[in-house]
């Protein structure tokens, strides 16, 4: 029997969300961090128009999309690479710049795919402690080892929702060794752009990559479009391991249209923040603590693993699916997407019922 390479066979599969509700039927999900708003109308129109050319391969250089991203953010088009979601770009960065002799470092409650990408490249994965579910530049710097090759930092973080100021991100870069690649994953960056100036210019250092996605604030999770600013030398090597036709023509068209409706995206972010803060307030009245979030989700601290599992089971029995965070080192927590208002309110009511059942 043919067997996988040893390091792949030893890997745990990436923990996908269990979306089954009562009787294992699909249920409304608050587990995937999807937008509660559909894509902007222009994106839907662009998808339909592009279907006429679906027999043709997509532009492998994402020419129009890169130009539009560059114009929108005031950056050099030549810095930009696109991927099938930022997930693909993370995986390719690990394949190109980590490995058996170049370890990966990330905060202890980092996005679990960072670990999976490191393991797939045969790299050791190291974790730096966090304080109150918030990454620390100092802790990351203290955790650097002689063989550290890459540092992955999600800011804002997933699943914590917290962020560190961008001055701290710049300090982290300044104090890291020059041979260490810093990858800043800003998948939720649009929800926090009003708090700090963007850091896309950090690609000019030659050893920093900044990633973004159209999956969250733009509501295009199903289209799988990610992008990032890459120093030109790093971009050359990442292109070698990217699928040359990775972003479909339909997805590129949808992303271009979404960029043209900036007001729609900003309204999504504003409505999400309002709904998120209201939900956090309701949860606080139930005695459920949530770290301050700069994203489209909340991390619910249920205090113990048993309580988290009990709450998840009660929610699922009532048709609400949240996501456990064992893989991120937070077995006592559940993550709640800021989804449609009715589903969000239903989940909070189920939690209130669960509390009543647990504490008569």
Tab-separated table of C-alpha atoms in Angstrom:
chain	number	residue	atom	x	y	z
A	1	UNK	CA	0.000	0.000	0.000
A	2	UNK	CA	1.291	3.442	-0.904
A	3	UNK	CA	1.697	5.696	2.116
A	4	UNK	CA	1.993	9.432	2.545
A	5	UNK	CA	5.285	10.984	3.534
A	6	UNK	CA	5.945	10.502	7.236
A	7	UNK	CA	5.374	14.113	8.274
A	8	UNK	CA	2.054	14.249	6.390
A	9	UNK	CA	0.847	10.936	7.843
A	10	UNK	CA	1.625	12.269	11.329
A	11	UNK	CA	-0.379	15.482	10.842
A	12	UNK	CA	-3.825	15.910	12.339
A	13	UNK	CA	-6.402	16.956	9.717
A	14	UNK	CA	-7.337	20.629	9.816
A	15	UNK	CA	-10.333	20.920	12.148
A	16	UNK	CA	-13.272	21.900	9.959
A	17	UNK	CA	-16.409	23.321	11.526
A	18	UNK	CA	-19.136	20.798	12.306
A	19	UNK	CA	-22.182	22.429	10.741
A	20	UNK	CA	-24.728	19.750	11.659
A	21	UNK	CA	-27.703	20.768	13.757
A	22	UNK	CA	-30.369	18.619	15.431
A	23	UNK	CA	-30.493	15.107	13.936
A	24	UNK	CA	-27.330	16.019	11.967
A	25	UNK	CA	-29.337	18.192	9.577
A	26	UNK	CA	-27.594	21.359	8.315
A	27	UNK	CA	-28.370	24.278	10.605
A	28	UNK	CA	-27.874	28.044	10.340
A	29	UNK	CA	-24.196	28.555	11.073
A	30	UNK	CA	-22.545	31.108	13.324
A	31	UNK	CA	-19.287	29.159	13.033
A	32	UNK	CA	-17.652	30.285	9.783
A	33	UNK	CA	-17.173	34.070	10.168
A	34	UNK	CA	-19.114	34.715	6.988
A	35	UNK	CA	-20.732	38.081	6.316
A	36	UNK	CA	-24.413	38.410	7.201
A	37	UNK	CA	-24.790	40.653	4.126
A	38	UNK	CA	-24.635	39.306	0.571
A	39	UNK	CA	-22.015	40.704	-1.811
A	40	UNK	CA	-22.741	44.140	-3.247
A	41	UNK	CA	-25.158	44.173	-6.194
A	42	UNK	CA	-22.357	44.985	-8.629
A	43	UNK	CA	-20.511	41.803	-7.691
A	44	UNK	CA	-23.558	39.692	-8.458
A	45	UNK	CA	-23.957	41.406	-11.830
A	46	UNK	CA	-20.269	40.901	-12.617
A	47	UNK	CA	-20.505	37.173	-11.907
A	48	UNK	CA	-23.428	36.751	-14.292
A	49	UNK	CA	-21.699	38.752	-17.037
A	50	UNK	CA	-18.454	36.794	-16.709
A	51	UNK	CA	-20.194	33.433	-17.080
A	52	UNK	CA	-20.375	34.079	-20.833
A	53	UNK	CA	-16.584	33.576	-20.973
A	54	UNK	CA	-16.433	30.641	-18.562
A	55	UNK	CA	-14.874	28.443	-21.277
A	56	UNK	CA	-11.684	30.506	-21.022
A	57	UNK	CA	-8.958	30.257	-18.394
A	58	UNK	CA	-8.705	33.170	-15.933
A	59	UNK	CA	-6.007	35.818	-16.113
A	60	UNK	CA	-3.079	34.160	-14.262
A	61	UNK	CA	-1.609	37.580	-13.396
A	62	UNK	CA	-4.888	39.019	-12.033
A	63	UNK	CA	-3.965	42.163	-14.018
A	64	UNK	CA	-7.117	44.239	-13.631
A	65	UNK	CA	-7.729	43.144	-10.063
A	66	UNK	CA	-4.169	43.971	-8.978
A	67	UNK	CA	-4.436	47.395	-10.614
A	68	UNK	CA	-7.685	48.118	-8.806
A	69	UNK	CA	-6.344	46.948	-5.437
A	70	UNK	CA	-3.238	49.078	-5.935
A	71	UNK	CA	-5.285	52.163	-6.816
A	72	UNK	CA	-7.696	51.612	-3.935
A	73	UNK	CA	-4.950	51.299	-1.306
A	74	UNK	CA	-2.319	53.556	-2.852
A	75	UNK	CA	0.289	50.823	-3.252
A	76	UNK	CA	2.480	49.510	-6.062
A	77	UNK	CA	0.707	46.960	-8.249
A	78	UNK	CA	3.959	45.015	-8.607
A	79	UNK	CA	3.884	44.212	-4.866
A	80	UNK	CA	0.584	42.334	-5.134
A	81	UNK	CA	-0.063	38.607	-5.460
A	82	UNK	CA	-3.525	37.037	-5.366
A	83	UNK	CA	-4.559	33.641	-4.079
A	84	UNK	CA	-7.507	31.339	-3.660
A	85	UNK	CA	-8.291	33.038	-0.377
A	86	UNK	CA	-5.494	34.187	1.902
A	87	UNK	CA	-5.364	30.535	3.006
A	88	UNK	CA	-3.565	29.554	-0.206
A	89	UNK	CA	-1.050	32.363	0.217
A	90	UNK	CA	-0.305	31.286	3.810
A	91	UNK	CA	0.296	27.721	2.676
A	92	UNK	CA	2.569	28.787	-0.177
A	93	UNK	CA	4.581	31.099	2.081
A	94	UNK	CA	5.192	28.219	4.487
A	95	UNK	CA	6.187	25.903	1.637
A	96	UNK	CA	8.633	28.453	0.245
A	97	UNK	CA	10.130	29.900	3.434
A	98	UNK	CA	9.754	27.305	6.213
A	99	UNK	CA	10.852	23.704	6.482
A	100	UNK	CA	12.861	21.166	8.479
A	101	UNK	CA	15.530	23.736	9.316
A	102	UNK	CA	13.349	26.896	9.434
A	103	UNK	CA	10.751	26.902	12.214
A	104	UNK	CA	7.476	28.833	12.274
A	105	UNK	CA	6.522	31.025	15.243
A	106	UNK	CA	3.055	32.424	16.037
A	107	UNK	CA	1.043	33.559	19.077
A	108	UNK	CA	-0.316	30.698	21.189
A	109	UNK	CA	-3.954	31.285	20.219
A	110	UNK	CA	-3.216	31.981	16.571
A	111	UNK	CA	-5.300	30.934	13.599
A	112	UNK	CA	-4.901	27.123	13.611
A	113	UNK	CA	-4.076	26.967	9.914
A	114	UNK	CA	-0.693	28.543	10.682
A	115	UNK	CA	0.211	25.310	12.481
A	116	UNK	CA	-1.148	23.162	9.637
A	117	UNK	CA	0.863	25.120	7.063
A	118	UNK	CA	4.016	24.745	9.154
A	119	UNK	CA	3.515	21.010	9.587
A	120	UNK	CA	2.869	20.506	5.870
A	121	UNK	CA	6.245	22.132	5.167
A	122	UNK	CA	7.973	19.916	7.790
A	123	UNK	CA	8.667	22.946	9.982
A	124	UNK	CA	8.556	22.935	13.777
A	125	UNK	CA	5.740	25.124	15.079
A	126	UNK	CA	6.519	27.304	18.105
A	127	UNK	CA	4.021	29.405	20.065
A	128	UNK	CA	4.526	32.601	22.060
A	129	UNK	CA	2.277	33.317	25.069
A	130	UNK	CA	-0.550	35.829	24.843
A	131	UNK	CA	-1.920	38.135	27.513
A	132	UNK	CA	-5.725	38.230	27.823
A	133	UNK	CA	-6.022	36.582	24.412
A	134	UNK	CA	-3.928	39.322	22.816
A	135	UNK	CA	-0.695	38.763	20.934
A	136	UNK	CA	2.429	40.414	22.307
A	137	UNK	CA	5.353	41.744	20.279
A	138	UNK	CA	7.632	41.247	23.275
A	139	UNK	CA	6.527	37.640	23.784
A	140	UNK	CA	7.064	36.855	20.117
A	141	UNK	CA	10.535	38.393	20.200
A	142	UNK	CA	11.430	36.398	23.317
A	143	UNK	CA	10.238	33.181	21.646
A	144	UNK	CA	12.494	33.569	18.593
A	145	UNK	CA	15.020	30.736	18.265
A	146	UNK	CA	18.185	30.495	16.139
A	147	UNK	CA	16.283	28.459	13.543
A	148	UNK	CA	13.136	30.642	13.438
A	149	UNK	CA	12.444	31.339	9.781
A	150	UNK	CA	8.896	32.737	9.743
A	151	UNK	CA	6.647	34.592	12.168
A	152	UNK	CA	2.909	34.476	11.437
A	153	UNK	CA	0.739	37.115	13.109
A	154	UNK	CA	-2.994	37.547	12.521
A	155	UNK	CA	-3.995	41.096	13.391
A	156	UNK	CA	-6.843	41.268	14.337
A	157	UNK	CA	-6.507	37.747	15.637
A	158	UNK	CA	-8.640	34.739	14.868
A	159	UNK	CA	-10.230	33.298	17.010
A	160	UNK	CA	-9.609	35.950	19.654
A	161	UNK	CA	-10.813	39.027	17.750
A	162	UNK	CA	-8.206	41.152	19.538
A	163	UNK	CA	-5.486	43.231	17.930
A	164	UNK	CA	-2.224	44.937	18.751
A	165	UNK	CA	-1.559	48.525	17.625
A	166	UNK	CA	0.217	48.825	14.325
A	167	UNK	CA	3.087	50.701	15.998
A	168	UNK	CA	3.701	47.454	17.893
A	169	UNK	CA	3.608	45.507	14.619
A	170	UNK	CA	6.249	47.847	13.213
A	171	UNK	CA	8.343	47.477	16.373
A	172	UNK	CA	8.116	43.715	16.054
A	173	UNK	CA	9.477	43.922	12.525
A	174	UNK	CA	12.271	46.299	13.532
A	175	UNK	CA	13.405	44.025	16.365
A	176	UNK	CA	13.226	40.721	14.495
A	177	UNK	CA	16.309	39.396	12.733
A	178	UNK	CA	16.452	40.468	9.115
A	179	UNK	CA	16.489	36.852	7.900
A	180	UNK	CA	13.082	36.137	9.513
A	181	UNK	CA	10.029	36.536	7.301
A	182	UNK	CA	7.133	38.298	9.066
A	183	UNK	CA	3.684	37.444	7.676
A	184	UNK	CA	0.880	39.718	8.906
A	185	UNK	CA	-2.524	38.202	8.196
A	186	UNK	CA	-5.119	40.987	8.088
A	187	UNK	CA	-8.102	38.904	6.999
A	188	UNK	CA	-10.252	41.112	9.261
A	189	UNK	CA	-8.299	44.296	8.563
A	190	UNK	CA	-11.217	46.224	7.076
A	191	UNK	CA	-13.059	45.986	10.410
A	192	UNK	CA	-10.137	47.747	12.148
A	193	UNK	CA	-8.851	50.162	9.499
A	194	UNK	CA	-10.447	53.098	11.296
A	195	UNK	CA	-8.200	52.470	14.325
A	196	UNK	CA	-4.767	52.762	12.707
A	197	UNK	CA	-3.032	53.579	9.457
A	198	UNK	CA	-2.493	50.537	7.193
A	199	UNK	CA	0.900	48.830	7.144
A	200	UNK	CA	1.090	47.825	3.476
A	201	UNK	CA	4.283	49.866	3.166
A	202	UNK	CA	6.039	47.328	5.398
A	203	UNK	CA	6.542	45.199	2.281
A	204	UNK	CA	9.284	47.698	1.430
A	205	UNK	CA	11.423	46.203	4.202
A	206	UNK	CA	12.051	43.218	1.940
A	207	UNK	CA	11.107	40.653	4.591
A	208	UNK	CA	7.438	41.355	5.434
A	209	UNK	CA	4.211	40.209	3.771
A	210	UNK	CA	0.770	41.668	4.526
A	211	UNK	CA	-2.267	39.565	3.596
A	212	UNK	CA	-5.919	40.486	3.090
A	213	UNK	CA	-9.036	38.771	1.757
A	214	UNK	CA	-12.364	39.496	0.092
A	215	UNK	CA	-14.033	36.766	2.174
A	216	UNK	CA	-15.034	38.796	5.211
A	217	UNK	CA	-15.892	42.487	4.866
A	218	UNK	CA	-16.673	42.130	1.149
A	219	UNK	CA	-18.922	39.093	1.627
A	220	UNK	CA	-17.167	36.955	-1.007
A	221	UNK	CA	-16.160	33.914	1.057
A	222	UNK	CA	-17.571	31.576	-1.592
A	223	UNK	CA	-15.468	33.168	-4.327
A	224	UNK	CA	-12.105	32.537	-2.591
A	225	UNK	CA	-10.102	35.675	-3.353
A	226	UNK	CA	-7.175	36.686	-1.171
A	227	UNK	CA	-4.305	39.030	-1.861
A	228	UNK	CA	-1.237	40.464	-0.242
A	229	UNK	CA	1.675	42.857	-0.562
A	230	UNK	CA	4.890	40.953	-1.134
A	231	UNK	CA	8.474	42.204	-1.461
A	232	UNK	CA	9.439	41.516	-5.063
A	233	UNK	CA	12.116	38.955	-4.186
A	234	UNK	CA	9.680	37.004	-2.011
A	235	UNK	CA	6.935	37.240	-4.625
A	236	UNK	CA	9.161	35.546	-7.216
A	237	UNK	CA	9.569	32.459	-5.038
A	238	UNK	CA	5.938	32.323	-3.895
A	239	UNK	CA	4.779	32.389	-7.542
A	240	UNK	CA	6.737	29.172	-8.071
A	241	UNK	CA	4.423	27.250	-5.738
A	242	UNK	CA	1.137	29.009	-6.543
A	243	UNK	CA	-1.392	27.354	-8.831
A	244	UNK	CA	-1.012	29.400	-12.052
A	245	UNK	CA	-4.795	29.631	-12.503
A	246	UNK	CA	-5.726	29.904	-8.851
A	247	UNK	CA	-8.428	32.606	-8.886
A	248	UNK	CA	-11.291	31.972	-11.292
A	249	UNK	CA	-12.350	34.618	-13.789
A	250	UNK	CA	-15.734	34.789	-12.063
A	251	UNK	CA	-14.094	35.394	-8.681
A	252	UNK	CA	-11.780	38.060	-10.094
A	253	UNK	CA	-14.768	39.860	-11.621
A	254	UNK	CA	-16.695	39.731	-8.348
A	255	UNK	CA	-13.719	41.119	-6.415
A	256	UNK	CA	-13.212	43.959	-8.903
A	257	UNK	CA	-16.871	44.940	-8.613
A	258	UNK	CA	-16.739	44.750	-4.822
A	259	UNK	CA	-13.781	47.152	-4.774
A	260	UNK	CA	-15.799	49.650	-6.792
A	261	UNK	CA	-18.508	49.772	-4.123
A	262	UNK	CA	-16.419	50.926	-1.171
A	263	UNK	CA	-19.472	52.452	0.521
A	264	UNK	CA	-21.215	49.068	0.600
A	265	UNK	CA	-18.229	47.444	2.291
A	266	UNK	CA	-17.903	50.233	4.852
A	267	UNK	CA	-21.619	49.915	5.660
A	268	UNK	CA	-21.120	46.165	6.190
A	269	UNK	CA	-18.297	46.897	8.643
A	270	UNK	CA	-20.324	49.532	10.500
A	271	UNK	CA	-23.426	47.348	10.790
A	272	UNK	CA	-21.297	44.403	11.883
A	273	UNK	CA	-19.605	46.458	14.610
A	274	UNK	CA	-22.945	47.738	15.898
A	275	UNK	CA	-24.474	44.264	15.956
A	276	UNK	CA	-21.299	42.785	17.510
A	277	UNK	CA	-21.194	45.312	20.336
A	278	UNK	CA	-24.883	44.827	21.082
A	279	UNK	CA	-24.367	41.067	21.242
A	280	UNK	CA	-21.357	41.490	23.533
A	281	UNK	CA	-23.484	43.627	25.854
A	282	UNK	CA	-26.232	41.001	25.996
A	283	UNK	CA	-23.700	38.263	26.689
A	284	UNK	CA	-22.154	40.357	29.453
A	285	UNK	CA	-25.531	40.562	31.196
A	286	UNK	CA	-25.544	36.749	31.166
A	287	UNK	CA	-22.124	36.699	32.783
A	288	UNK	CA	-20.322	35.563	29.624
A	289	UNK	CA	-17.095	37.454	29.052
A	290	UNK	CA	-15.850	38.237	25.545
A	291	UNK	CA	-12.505	39.875	24.725
A	292	UNK	CA	-12.925	43.195	22.942
A	293	UNK	CA	-13.301	42.275	19.276
A	294	UNK	CA	-12.245	44.168	16.131
A	295	UNK	CA	-13.753	41.572	13.781
A	296	UNK	CA	-17.061	40.045	12.712
A	297	UNK	CA	-17.115	37.534	15.561
A	298	UNK	CA	-16.951	37.227	19.342
A	299	UNK	CA	-14.968	34.782	21.453
A	300	UNK	CA	-17.155	33.516	24.316
A	301	UNK	CA	-15.282	32.553	27.472
A	302	UNK	CA	-17.270	29.766	29.157
A	303	UNK	CA	-14.587	29.317	31.858
A	304	UNK	CA	-14.068	25.531	31.546
A	305	UNK	CA	-13.910	22.975	28.763
A	306	UNK	CA	-16.862	21.083	30.219
A	307	UNK	CA	-19.005	24.216	30.272
A	308	UNK	CA	-18.007	25.086	26.700
A	309	UNK	CA	-18.963	21.619	25.489
A	310	UNK	CA	-22.218	21.695	27.423
A	311	UNK	CA	-23.118	25.111	25.990
A	312	UNK	CA	-22.244	24.008	22.471
A	313	UNK	CA	-24.441	20.928	22.795
A	314	UNK	CA	-27.373	23.014	24.074
A	315	UNK	CA	-26.935	25.513	21.241
A	316	UNK	CA	-26.721	22.786	18.623
A	317	UNK	CA	-29.846	21.070	19.942
A	318	UNK	CA	-31.643	24.368	19.437
A	319	UNK	CA	-30.324	24.809	15.906
A	320	UNK	CA	-27.467	27.257	16.562
A	321	UNK	CA	-23.965	26.235	15.481
A	322	UNK	CA	-20.974	27.919	17.127
A	323	UNK	CA	-17.367	26.788	16.839
A	324	UNK	CA	-15.294	25.274	19.611
A	325	UNK	CA	-11.725	26.539	19.900
A	326	UNK	CA	-9.776	23.546	21.158
A	327	UNK	CA	-7.464	23.760	18.127
A	328	UNK	CA	-6.459	27.290	19.107
A	329	UNK	CA	-5.626	26.285	22.679
A	330	UNK	CA	-8.909	27.690	24.018
A	331	UNK	CA	-10.994	24.614	24.911
A	332	UNK	CA	-13.095	26.704	27.298
A	333	UNK	CA	-14.245	29.035	24.520
A	334	UNK	CA	-16.747	29.144	21.672
A	335	UNK	CA	-16.554	31.511	18.726
A	336	UNK	CA	-19.735	33.225	17.557
A	337	UNK	CA	-19.960	34.812	14.121
A	338	UNK	CA	-21.910	38.058	13.945
A	339	UNK	CA	-24.517	36.634	11.636
A	340	UNK	CA	-28.127	37.455	10.734
A	341	UNK	CA	-29.884	39.233	13.598
A	342	UNK	CA	-32.531	36.570	14.072
A	343	UNK	CA	-29.970	33.772	14.322
A	344	UNK	CA	-27.744	35.803	16.624
A	345	UNK	CA	-30.617	36.589	18.983
A	346	UNK	CA	-31.699	32.939	18.940
A	347	UNK	CA	-28.213	31.800	19.947
A	348	UNK	CA	-28.086	34.280	22.829
A	349	UNK	CA	-31.522	33.149	24.025
A	350	UNK	CA	-30.351	29.543	23.930
A	351	UNK	CA	-27.329	30.490	26.016
A	352	UNK	CA	-29.604	32.203	28.526
A	353	UNK	CA	-31.684	29.026	28.716
A	354	UNK	CA	-28.533	26.944	29.138
A	355	UNK	CA	-27.382	29.137	32.015
A	356	UNK	CA	-30.750	28.707	33.681
A	357	UNK	CA	-30.503	24.953	33.295
A	358	UNK	CA	-26.957	24.835	34.639
A	359	UNK	CA	-27.584	27.208	37.539
A	360	UNK	CA	-31.155	26.616	38.790
